[in-house]
Amino acid sequence: MITVTTIENGNVRPGTFDDLAQQACTWVHAVAPTADELARIAAHVHASVEDLTELMSHAQRPTIRELDGFSAIIFRSPRDGKIFLTK
């Protein structure tokens, strides 16, 4: 599942992948993304699908990684893993 959220004029609103190209703070929240969703995210953040798959691995420890123009924030809860990408 993918959820995009952005801040525009000081207000939080639902976003789209197109918001990733803007300078506004935009979050992509990915929980168990499909292969197509992961490929779409990878294209926007200029990372490989393999790199994002590794970040989503259950073996991945909580971390913050700098990608090309984006930050990836990885954390886990007892039920699932989450990855946030922010510009």
Short mmCIF file of C-alpha atoms in Angstrom, two decimals, residues 37-81:
data_model
loop_
_atom_site.label_atom_id
_atom_site.label_comp_id
_atom_site.label_asym_id
_atom_site.label_seq_id
_atom_site.Cartn_x
_atom_site.Cartn_y
_atom_site.Cartn_z
CA GLU A 37 4.49 0.37 -6.90
CA LEU A 38 8.09 -0.28 -5.93
CA ALA A 39 9.24 0.31 -9.53
CA ARG A 40 7.31 3.58 -9.61
CA ILE A 41 8.90 4.75 -6.35
CA ALA A 42 12.36 3.72 -7.57
CA ALA A 43 11.92 5.75 -10.76
CA HIS A 44 11.00 8.87 -8.79
CA VAL A 45 13.85 8.66 -6.27
CA HIS A 46 16.48 7.52 -8.80
CA ALA A 47 17.22 4.31 -6.90
CA SER A 48 17.14 0.74 -8.09
CA VAL A 49 14.27 -1.57 -7.24
CA GLU A 50 16.87 -3.88 -5.69
CA ASP A 51 18.05 -1.13 -3.32
CA LEU A 52 14.49 -0.36 -2.23
CA THR A 53 13.71 -4.06 -1.84
CA GLU A 54 16.77 -4.38 0.42
CA LEU A 55 15.59 -1.41 2.48
CA MET A 56 12.19 -3.09 2.91
CA SER A 57 13.73 -6.43 3.94
CA HIS A 58 12.67 -7.81 7.32
CA ALA A 59 16.38 -8.11 8.13
CA GLN A 60 16.90 -4.35 7.64
CA ARG A 61 17.54 -2.48 10.87
CA PRO A 62 15.90 0.89 11.47
CA THR A 63 17.97 3.46 9.62
CA ILE A 64 18.02 6.69 7.67
CA ARG A 65 19.66 6.54 4.24
CA GLU A 66 20.42 9.39 1.90
CA LEU A 67 19.41 8.72 -1.69
CA ASP A 68 19.88 11.03 -4.68
CA GLY A 69 17.92 14.06 -3.41
CA PHE A 70 15.78 12.03 -0.99
CA SER A 71 16.04 10.53 2.47
CA ALA A 72 14.76 7.02 3.23
CA ILE A 73 13.60 6.43 6.81
CA ILE A 74 13.15 2.76 7.68
CA PHE A 75 11.55 1.52 10.87
CA ARG A 76 9.63 -1.51 12.05
CA SER A 77 6.72 -2.25 14.28
CA PRO A 78 5.97 -5.70 15.70
CA ARG A 79 3.56 -6.34 12.81
CA ASP A 80 5.25 -4.91 9.73
CA GLY A 81 8.03 -2.84 8.27
#
